[in-house]
XYZ file of C-alpha atoms in Angstrom:
596
model
C 6.675 48.986 11.565
C 7.545 45.303 11.419
C 4.994 44.454 14.101
C 2.263 46.499 12.392
C 3.054 44.847 9.058
C 2.702 41.382 10.605
C -0.564 42.331 12.307
C -1.944 43.666 9.067
C -0.844 40.576 7.191
C -2.572 38.180 9.569
C -5.646 40.409 9.894
C -6.133 40.071 6.163
C -5.561 36.300 6.403
C -8.122 36.082 9.246
C -10.713 38.003 7.215
C -10.106 35.690 4.276
C -10.358 32.586 6.469
C -13.648 33.871 7.973
C -15.151 34.074 4.484
C -13.912 30.567 3.729
C -15.240 29.141 6.984
C -18.700 30.520 6.249
C -18.687 28.597 2.980
C -17.086 25.421 4.300
C -18.540 24.669 7.737
C -22.087 23.752 6.667
C -20.854 21.062 4.289
C -18.354 18.452 5.471
C -17.872 17.054 1.974
C -16.663 20.375 0.514
C -14.246 20.492 -2.414
C -10.719 21.788 -1.849
C -11.245 24.290 -4.704
C -12.031 27.689 -3.168
C -11.625 31.305 -4.191
C -8.223 32.900 -4.643
C -7.253 35.290 -1.804
C -7.974 38.908 -2.681
C -5.031 40.304 -0.695
C -2.169 38.786 -2.683
C -0.915 41.966 -4.303
C -0.684 43.823 -0.976
C 1.678 41.231 0.518
C 3.593 40.135 -2.575
C 6.556 42.316 -1.641
C 7.603 39.895 1.097
C 6.630 37.518 3.874
C 6.343 38.368 7.555
C 8.910 36.482 9.620
C 11.532 34.095 8.270
C 9.215 31.428 6.758
C 10.059 29.117 9.640
C 13.613 28.756 8.333
C 12.542 27.652 4.839
C 13.346 28.982 1.404
C 10.306 28.807 -0.862
C 9.370 29.212 -4.491
C 8.680 32.858 -5.440
C 5.361 34.198 -4.169
C 5.008 31.708 -1.303
C 5.237 32.331 2.456
C 5.310 29.949 5.438
C 4.631 30.056 9.139
C 5.426 27.500 11.824
C 1.929 26.194 12.421
C 2.986 23.920 15.325
C 6.167 22.557 16.872
C 7.347 19.744 19.133
C 4.271 17.541 18.785
C 6.104 14.222 18.404
C 7.453 12.327 15.407
C 4.823 13.722 13.038
C 4.162 11.589 9.997
C 1.163 12.144 7.691
C -1.657 14.672 8.075
C -5.281 15.106 7.019
C -7.321 18.313 7.130
C -11.014 18.522 7.937
C -13.302 20.754 5.852
C -13.400 23.244 8.744
C -9.593 23.558 8.696
C -8.721 21.367 11.711
C -5.411 19.595 11.049
C -5.150 15.971 12.192
C -1.710 14.358 12.412
C -0.491 10.846 13.131
C 2.740 10.461 15.093
C 4.992 7.460 15.458
C 7.501 6.054 17.963
C 9.450 2.858 18.499
C 12.618 1.348 17.118
C 12.929 3.699 14.129
C 13.215 6.585 16.609
C 15.624 4.746 18.909
C 12.777 3.864 21.283
C 12.815 7.364 22.733
C 10.057 8.377 25.120
C 6.826 9.078 23.211
C 5.071 12.392 23.668
C 2.701 12.389 26.613
C -0.856 11.598 25.564
C -2.140 9.876 22.457
C -0.343 9.488 19.155
C -3.073 11.300 17.194
C -3.143 15.080 17.337
C -5.842 17.655 16.485
C -4.590 21.191 15.800
C -6.605 24.384 15.267
C -5.697 27.958 14.371
C -8.633 29.823 15.924
C -7.004 33.272 15.635
C -6.102 33.111 11.967
C -2.469 34.061 12.599
C -0.938 30.990 10.986
C -0.216 29.202 14.286
C -2.126 26.409 16.017
C -3.320 27.760 19.368
C -5.419 24.675 20.230
C -3.503 21.370 20.251
C -5.135 18.242 21.653
C -3.973 14.628 21.635
C -6.126 11.500 21.588
C -6.017 7.696 21.130
C -4.051 5.492 21.074
C -1.382 5.708 23.793
C 1.955 4.064 24.468
C 0.566 2.675 27.728
C -1.981 0.734 25.679
C 0.811 -1.016 23.784
C 0.658 1.209 20.721
C 3.468 2.854 18.807
C 1.403 5.244 16.700
C 1.637 5.192 12.939
C 1.988 7.052 9.664
C -1.297 6.829 7.740
C -4.246 9.148 8.352
C -7.159 10.333 6.184
C -10.598 11.954 6.389
C -13.470 10.351 4.502
C -17.262 10.423 4.806
C -17.274 12.266 8.144
C -14.716 9.933 9.753
C -11.061 10.236 10.718
C -9.169 7.105 9.613
C -5.806 6.375 11.249
C -3.167 3.662 11.249
C -2.071 2.247 14.588
C 0.174 -0.809 14.852
C -1.341 -3.492 12.588
C -4.750 -1.787 12.269
C -6.568 1.034 10.547
C -9.306 2.429 12.771
C -11.817 5.238 12.372
C -13.411 7.884 14.591
C -16.498 10.017 13.871
C -15.339 13.460 12.757
C -16.476 16.099 15.280
C -18.552 18.773 13.550
C -17.002 21.520 15.628
C -13.481 20.219 15.179
C -11.138 18.863 17.782
C -10.952 15.485 19.453
C -13.408 12.628 18.775
C -15.534 11.677 21.751
C -16.267 8.030 20.883
C -14.139 4.908 20.800
C -12.625 3.902 17.455
C -14.015 1.222 15.161
C -11.631 -1.233 13.480
C -11.691 -1.084 9.695
C -8.749 -3.403 8.910
C -6.641 -5.556 11.232
C -3.808 -8.050 10.948
C -1.566 -6.023 8.636
C 2.092 -7.166 8.647
C 4.588 -5.498 10.935
C 8.328 -5.810 11.511
C 11.253 -5.637 9.149
C 12.460 -2.582 7.300
C 9.122 -0.886 6.512
C 6.433 -1.580 9.115
C 4.318 1.523 8.408
C 0.967 1.505 6.551
C 0.242 4.812 4.782
C -3.046 4.911 2.892
C -5.405 7.035 0.802
C -9.186 6.878 0.281
C -11.000 7.979 -2.870
C -14.511 9.422 -3.093
C -16.070 5.976 -3.496
C -14.458 4.570 -0.366
C -11.697 2.595 -2.051
C -8.903 2.508 0.518
C -5.431 1.883 -0.907
C -2.893 0.797 1.730
C 0.876 0.466 1.346
C 2.463 -2.681 2.775
C 6.150 -1.802 2.628
C 8.690 -4.564 2.181
C 10.272 -6.316 5.155
C 13.641 -6.355 3.376
C 15.847 -4.284 1.115
C 15.902 -6.758 -1.812
C 14.230 -9.983 -0.587
C 17.571 -11.628 0.207
C 17.651 -14.735 2.363
C 19.724 -12.651 4.794
C 18.682 -9.036 4.597
C 21.312 -6.480 3.522
C 24.193 -8.976 3.681
C 26.841 -8.825 0.897
C 26.724 -11.378 -1.928
C 23.532 -13.060 -0.701
C 21.123 -13.804 -3.593
C 17.418 -13.047 -3.462
C 14.725 -15.543 -2.592
C 13.262 -16.903 -5.806
C 10.352 -16.748 -5.734
C 10.147 -13.843 -3.290
C 7.509 -15.214 -0.941
C 7.483 -11.881 0.864
C 5.447 -10.461 -2.040
C 2.413 -12.405 -0.821
C 2.033 -10.032 2.092
C 4.477 -7.132 1.537
C 5.969 -4.936 -1.164
C 2.774 -3.624 -2.744
C -0.561 -1.844 -2.423
C -3.644 -3.506 -0.916
C -7.237 -2.460 -1.568
C -9.941 -2.377 1.116
C -13.391 -0.787 1.476
C -13.347 2.161 3.880
C -17.091 1.737 4.475
C -16.798 -1.825 5.813
C -15.720 -2.659 9.372
C -13.686 -5.608 10.677
C -11.907 -6.510 7.480
C -8.871 -8.766 7.890
C -5.677 -8.486 5.920
C -4.955 -11.297 3.472
C -2.865 -11.783 0.305
C -6.050 -11.819 -1.807
C -6.617 -8.073 -1.339
C -3.408 -7.084 -3.123
C -4.014 -4.410 -5.784
C -0.495 -3.814 -7.152
C 2.885 -5.406 -6.500
C 6.607 -4.808 -6.878
C 6.561 -1.591 -4.843
C 9.288 -1.699 -2.210
C 7.910 1.104 -0.058
C 5.115 3.274 -1.429
C 4.711 5.711 1.433
C 3.046 8.526 -0.509
C -0.393 8.022 -2.117
C -2.580 10.646 -3.823
C -5.305 11.062 -6.478
C -5.433 13.477 -9.379
C -8.583 15.206 -10.685
C -9.396 12.163 -12.867
C -9.223 9.876 -9.796
C -5.996 8.277 -11.027
C -3.969 7.178 -8.015
C -0.219 7.763 -7.756
C 2.359 6.428 -5.313
C 5.968 7.171 -4.506
C 8.562 4.414 -4.524
C 11.594 4.240 -2.238
C 14.293 2.685 -4.405
C 16.409 -0.088 -2.925
C 19.670 0.577 -1.038
C 23.262 -0.646 -0.971
C 24.057 -1.645 -4.547
C 27.745 -0.959 -3.963
C 27.924 -2.018 -0.316
C 26.341 -5.431 -0.968
C 27.713 -6.027 -4.495
C 31.131 -4.306 -4.723
C 32.230 -6.554 -7.598
C 29.441 -5.176 -9.782
C 29.160 -1.535 -8.697
C 31.499 1.268 -7.715
C 30.868 3.833 -5.002
C 29.598 6.491 -7.400
C 27.006 4.196 -8.977
C 25.903 3.128 -5.492
C 25.509 6.785 -4.576
C 23.494 7.745 -7.658
C 21.400 4.618 -8.317
C 18.672 3.580 -8.291
C 16.140 6.360 -8.838
C 13.304 7.236 -6.528
C 9.994 6.999 -8.393
C 6.498 8.340 -8.845
C 4.236 5.629 -10.296
C 0.622 5.451 -11.386
C -1.165 2.563 -9.708
C -3.411 0.275 -11.719
C -4.980 -3.031 -10.771
C -2.433 -5.825 -11.192
C 0.517 -3.570 -12.030
C 3.998 -4.894 -11.182
C 6.675 -2.227 -10.638
C 9.538 -4.703 -10.464
C 10.779 -4.920 -6.876
C 12.795 -6.952 -5.888
C 13.923 -8.277 -9.279
C 14.319 -4.852 -10.899
C 15.258 -1.267 -10.143
C 14.963 1.918 -12.199
C 18.327 3.152 -13.501
C 18.230 6.959 -13.476
C 21.031 7.414 -16.033
C 19.672 4.891 -18.519
C 16.042 5.752 -17.789
C 14.911 2.140 -17.739
C 14.307 -0.802 -15.424
C 17.278 -3.165 -15.103
C 17.879 -6.475 -13.369
C 18.894 -6.375 -9.703
C 22.128 -8.124 -8.673
C 20.255 -10.451 -6.312
C 18.425 -11.853 -9.357
C 21.226 -12.215 -11.887
C 21.893 -8.582 -12.689
C 25.349 -7.624 -13.932
C 25.691 -4.082 -12.604
C 23.060 -2.360 -14.717
C 23.186 -3.851 -18.228
C 20.846 -6.865 -18.137
C 17.124 -6.219 -18.405
C 15.615 -9.709 -18.423
C 12.145 -9.899 -16.820
C 12.236 -6.153 -16.178
C 11.103 -5.547 -19.757
C 7.634 -6.710 -18.648
C 7.444 -4.511 -15.535
C 5.721 -1.111 -15.239
C 7.993 1.946 -15.418
C 7.451 5.122 -13.358
C 5.835 8.311 -14.620
C 8.672 10.370 -13.094
C 12.071 9.637 -11.517
C 14.199 11.477 -8.950
C 17.733 11.306 -7.513
C 18.697 8.179 -5.601
C 18.055 7.692 -1.896
C 16.170 10.970 -1.358
C 13.342 8.950 0.316
C 9.932 10.215 -0.883
C 7.706 9.959 2.182
C 4.548 11.608 0.874
C 2.910 12.983 -2.274
C -0.041 15.311 -2.779
C -1.535 16.033 -6.193
C -2.599 19.703 -6.089
C -6.353 20.291 -6.542
C -6.654 23.678 -4.865
C -7.099 27.070 -6.472
C -5.021 29.275 -4.160
C -1.787 28.476 -6.032
C -1.216 29.570 -9.649
C -2.819 27.447 -12.361
C 0.518 25.889 -13.394
C 0.412 23.909 -10.135
C -2.940 22.260 -10.965
C -2.750 18.458 -10.979
C 0.994 18.516 -10.365
C 2.630 16.551 -7.558
C 4.199 17.949 -4.403
C 6.592 15.323 -2.994
C 8.176 15.407 0.492
C 11.678 13.926 0.426
C 12.687 12.761 3.888
C 16.392 12.849 2.970
C 19.082 10.280 2.319
C 21.337 8.347 4.690
C 23.364 6.398 2.107
C 24.760 8.610 -0.641
C 28.377 7.936 0.301
C 30.917 9.061 -0.806
C 29.012 12.169 -1.981
C 26.924 14.568 0.114
C 23.488 13.540 1.328
C 20.498 14.717 -0.696
C 16.806 15.420 -0.427
C 15.536 16.994 2.816
C 13.226 19.120 0.677
C 9.814 19.341 -0.970
C 9.756 19.264 -4.758
C 7.059 19.973 -7.322
C 6.685 17.652 -10.320
C 4.487 19.025 -13.151
C 2.076 16.416 -14.532
C -0.264 16.346 -17.522
C -2.616 13.458 -18.350
C -0.947 11.372 -15.633
C 2.588 11.794 -17.009
C 5.528 14.070 -16.199
C 5.196 17.246 -18.273
C 8.522 18.806 -17.338
C 11.428 18.549 -14.886
C 10.805 18.779 -11.156
C 11.793 21.878 -9.190
C 12.733 22.219 -5.523
C 9.693 23.986 -4.084
C 10.814 24.257 -0.429
C 14.254 23.795 1.111
C 16.172 24.550 4.287
C 14.506 21.904 6.467
C 17.769 20.240 7.473
C 19.499 23.412 8.595
C 23.275 23.538 8.339
C 23.969 19.828 7.827
C 22.054 17.408 5.620
C 22.505 14.099 7.381
C 19.970 12.050 9.392
C 21.614 12.369 12.780
C 22.205 16.129 12.561
C 19.413 17.515 10.402
C 17.153 19.977 12.208
C 14.054 18.723 10.385
C 13.108 16.103 7.783
C 9.996 16.582 5.605
C 7.604 13.662 5.995
C 3.957 14.561 5.378
C 1.954 16.862 3.086
C -1.671 17.964 3.163
C -3.739 20.394 1.089
C -6.190 22.521 3.088
C -9.717 23.445 1.931
C -8.456 26.962 1.115
C -5.751 25.508 -1.178
C -2.805 26.156 1.143
C -0.184 23.479 1.891
C 0.923 21.924 5.183
C 4.304 20.174 5.572
C 5.248 17.994 8.550
C 8.609 16.966 10.038
C 9.259 13.796 12.024
C 12.326 14.849 14.017
C 10.909 17.516 16.328
C 7.333 17.401 15.127
C 7.172 20.756 13.367
C 4.382 21.623 10.916
C 4.679 24.487 8.422
C 1.737 26.234 6.761
C 2.539 27.464 3.234
C 0.358 30.083 1.520
C 0.585 31.943 -1.793
C 0.726 35.758 -2.051
C 2.178 36.423 -5.490
C 0.535 37.495 -8.759
C -2.421 35.555 -10.136
C -0.515 34.392 -13.211
C 2.991 33.056 -12.751
C 5.048 30.077 -13.831
C 6.454 27.346 -11.619
C 9.878 28.411 -10.347
C 12.366 26.847 -7.941
C 13.102 28.051 -4.424
C 16.419 29.826 -3.865
C 19.220 27.674 -2.499
C 19.146 27.407 1.286
C 21.996 29.398 2.781
C 24.676 27.993 5.057
C 24.256 24.296 4.268
C 27.382 22.143 4.404
C 27.923 19.778 1.480
C 30.256 17.406 3.282
C 30.961 13.898 2.020
C 28.752 11.208 3.533
C 29.959 8.475 5.795
C 28.735 4.901 5.514
C 26.169 4.493 8.302
C 23.762 1.577 8.674
C 20.136 2.110 7.613
C 18.070 4.049 10.172
C 15.689 1.102 10.599
C 18.578 -1.264 11.345
C 19.764 -4.271 9.395
C 16.864 -6.580 10.359
C 18.724 -9.685 9.126
C 15.730 -11.911 9.885
C 13.318 -9.956 7.704
C 13.844 -12.291 4.757
C 11.752 -14.950 6.485
C 14.633 -17.401 6.950
C 14.160 -18.069 10.667
C 13.773 -21.702 11.710
C 10.702 -22.792 13.666
C 11.296 -24.484 17.038
C 9.915 -27.972 17.714
C 6.213 -27.732 18.490
C 6.076 -24.099 17.364
C 4.743 -22.365 14.255
C 5.850 -19.540 11.909
C 3.017 -17.364 13.233
C 4.251 -17.850 16.799
C 7.810 -16.858 15.819
C 6.435 -13.819 13.957
C 4.490 -12.747 17.069
C 7.621 -13.188 19.177
C 9.500 -10.997 16.696
C 6.933 -8.227 17.109
C 6.952 -8.442 20.915
C 10.769 -8.523 20.996
C 10.923 -5.326 18.935
C 8.292 -3.467 20.960
C 5.551 -3.704 18.324
C 3.141 -5.786 20.398
C 2.283 -6.465 24.067
C 4.566 -3.624 25.200
C 7.677 -5.724 24.673
C 10.984 -4.235 25.812
C 13.519 -6.893 24.752
C 15.326 -4.948 22.007
C 16.161 -2.154 24.433
C 18.710 -4.351 26.255
C 19.496 -7.107 23.753
C 19.638 -4.765 20.676
C 17.326 -4.895 17.700
C 19.372 -7.662 16.066
C 19.582 -9.681 19.305
C 23.380 -9.482 19.444
C 23.397 -7.885 22.867
C 24.632 -4.727 24.539
C 26.432 -3.954 27.770
C 23.020 -4.259 29.395
C 21.762 -7.509 27.902
C 23.332 -10.729 26.587
C 23.901 -11.841 22.992
C 20.925 -14.076 22.202
C 22.369 -15.328 18.917
C 25.535 -16.868 20.308
C 23.941 -20.142 21.400
C 25.578 -19.828 24.835
C 23.076 -20.112 27.667
C 23.747 -19.129 31.283
C 20.333 -19.455 32.891
C 18.750 -22.323 30.920
C 19.502 -25.216 28.592
C 18.535 -23.137 25.540
C 15.286 -25.001 24.904
C 12.107 -23.057 24.254
C 10.752 -24.130 27.633
C 13.985 -23.087 29.364
C 14.072 -19.683 27.660
C 10.391 -19.132 28.479
C 11.043 -19.861 32.151
C 13.840 -17.269 32.278
C 11.603 -14.667 30.611
C 8.818 -15.415 33.059
C 10.876 -15.131 36.276
C 13.434 -12.588 35.060
C 17.140 -12.259 35.879
C 17.478 -10.171 39.058
C 21.240 -10.754 39.441
C 22.948 -11.014 36.039
C 26.390 -12.614 35.887
C 27.947 -10.974 32.840
C 25.926 -7.815 32.175
C 25.009 -4.640 34.012
C 21.264 -4.812 33.425
C 18.949 -6.845 35.605
C 15.847 -8.175 33.834
C 12.501 -7.994 35.629
C 9.897 -10.696 34.969
C 8.640 -10.442 31.425
C 11.328 -7.877 30.717
C 9.167 -5.375 32.564
C 6.145 -5.966 30.314
C 2.911 -7.669 31.310
C 3.204 -10.648 29.000
C 0.666 -13.458 28.819
C 1.808 -17.066 28.731
C 1.196 -17.067 24.967
C 3.339 -13.926 24.634
C 6.148 -15.480 26.670
C 6.046 -18.650 24.550
C 6.160 -16.551 21.390
C 9.184 -14.537 22.552
C 10.935 -17.717 23.657
C 10.261 -19.238 20.231
C 11.692 -16.165 18.518
C 14.814 -16.159 20.719
C 15.302 -19.879 20.025
C 14.907 -19.167 16.286
C 17.515 -16.403 16.100
C 19.939 -18.526 18.120
C 19.546 -21.378 15.627
C 19.541 -19.309 12.466
C 23.070 -20.181 11.393
C 22.377 -23.890 11.841
C 19.219 -23.456 9.769
């Protein structure tokens, strides 16, 4: 009986999808507003399967659309239903081996059973020196995707699947490195492309994430980071510059989405470590529960306050950050002139994507509300970690119209903590039929969520996920590392330039030229059992000059004296002379940072 019920369920879904495809395939610019399924009442009694381990709001069902496709970040869905996903690798994922093939993935469900049976990968590849990315979108018959410091585009195949032509560069030269090197983006119907340039630091300190270190004033980082940039998706070969900044004061706006009035919204990752870095001003509980995560409406020239301000969830207002004269949450100062969010959420939940719902498959109460994927916290000590869910925030006229509810839960499994969670929600996408896709960046799972309840119902929360442990959190470092140099305080070696040091930084951390340095010397350069401490100022194979360091990089260290790892020429990467000089300049800079 169970098997027959499942077959009947997916037969109905296939029939419904066939009707939709007939309407959608001739027109690639189709609206996401399509007819409500006619089979809802027949399946409202329950969902086939276990919803892929999720608990969902009443009336919703989920299937595992795909699994194990890499560290899946954001998704975009073509009018014919093909799902395109961007995947990422590199330091954030402990430099594990990327999935074989390209970082971009095309997925199709040709049988209508809720599972992708055709999965194909395409450009770019790790062998080409790429690390994938987060951002991806479909606009004007093109697939747009972030890769390293670029956004490129491919012609969208009419029959779905993998593009057959080489990509064109839309934007290049975007900043990399530091705490938030990803570049999520969204494109409106006129081709305005809004791109997030996440901050390099936690709070623009001179030494990133170090206790009692004040912030840079002014925060020069805001020229190129910590905001939203505006480009034209119809124009090729644009180059990043400070002049294209659209909004500022946004520490990490990973989620971007438009409502039906073309207003654009972004999520904001609130800053970390109030208590850890300022224990004289904050206690552990306030560090756990502040500051809020945010949903903001973007407007030209808006300033959301980072790094000088943060949004206090208890007081429901922006207050002055301790790096800029704050006193633990009382002073407001310049924050009175900053733009407040339209909705706020518990601290450190990490909103990685947002989708404003335009479809018509879900009940009308979901129209123009925001689905938000919370990646999950790492720093809510001493309390339990939070997030690891998808919430729904009702909106009306661009403002919160009620409290948020947890729409989908159970992603983490038994233990909500970064190192042990089964899955972490990262991306969201609305399909042409109005259904919802949710991605995970641990194993690369994608869920497909559909509605099968009554036509008229109110928004209601998902049941609590069973079997989850609410253990107290430890005090781990941030997943992206400390990145102490991200504040821009590195000295420049004689005869060098800041741009050369910045390039060396990227190569060192595997973000350019296939660099491998951080694998042996650690991301902060302080060494491992395999590679030496490059910050100590003690040199075994050279005199510590840029020329001496460059020579060692070029010839390698086949027989190390104090470490177990031999270093091949170039660290095993095919570095040009300019690359070698840049890495040498960066190594010289981190070894002289304390003197600077």
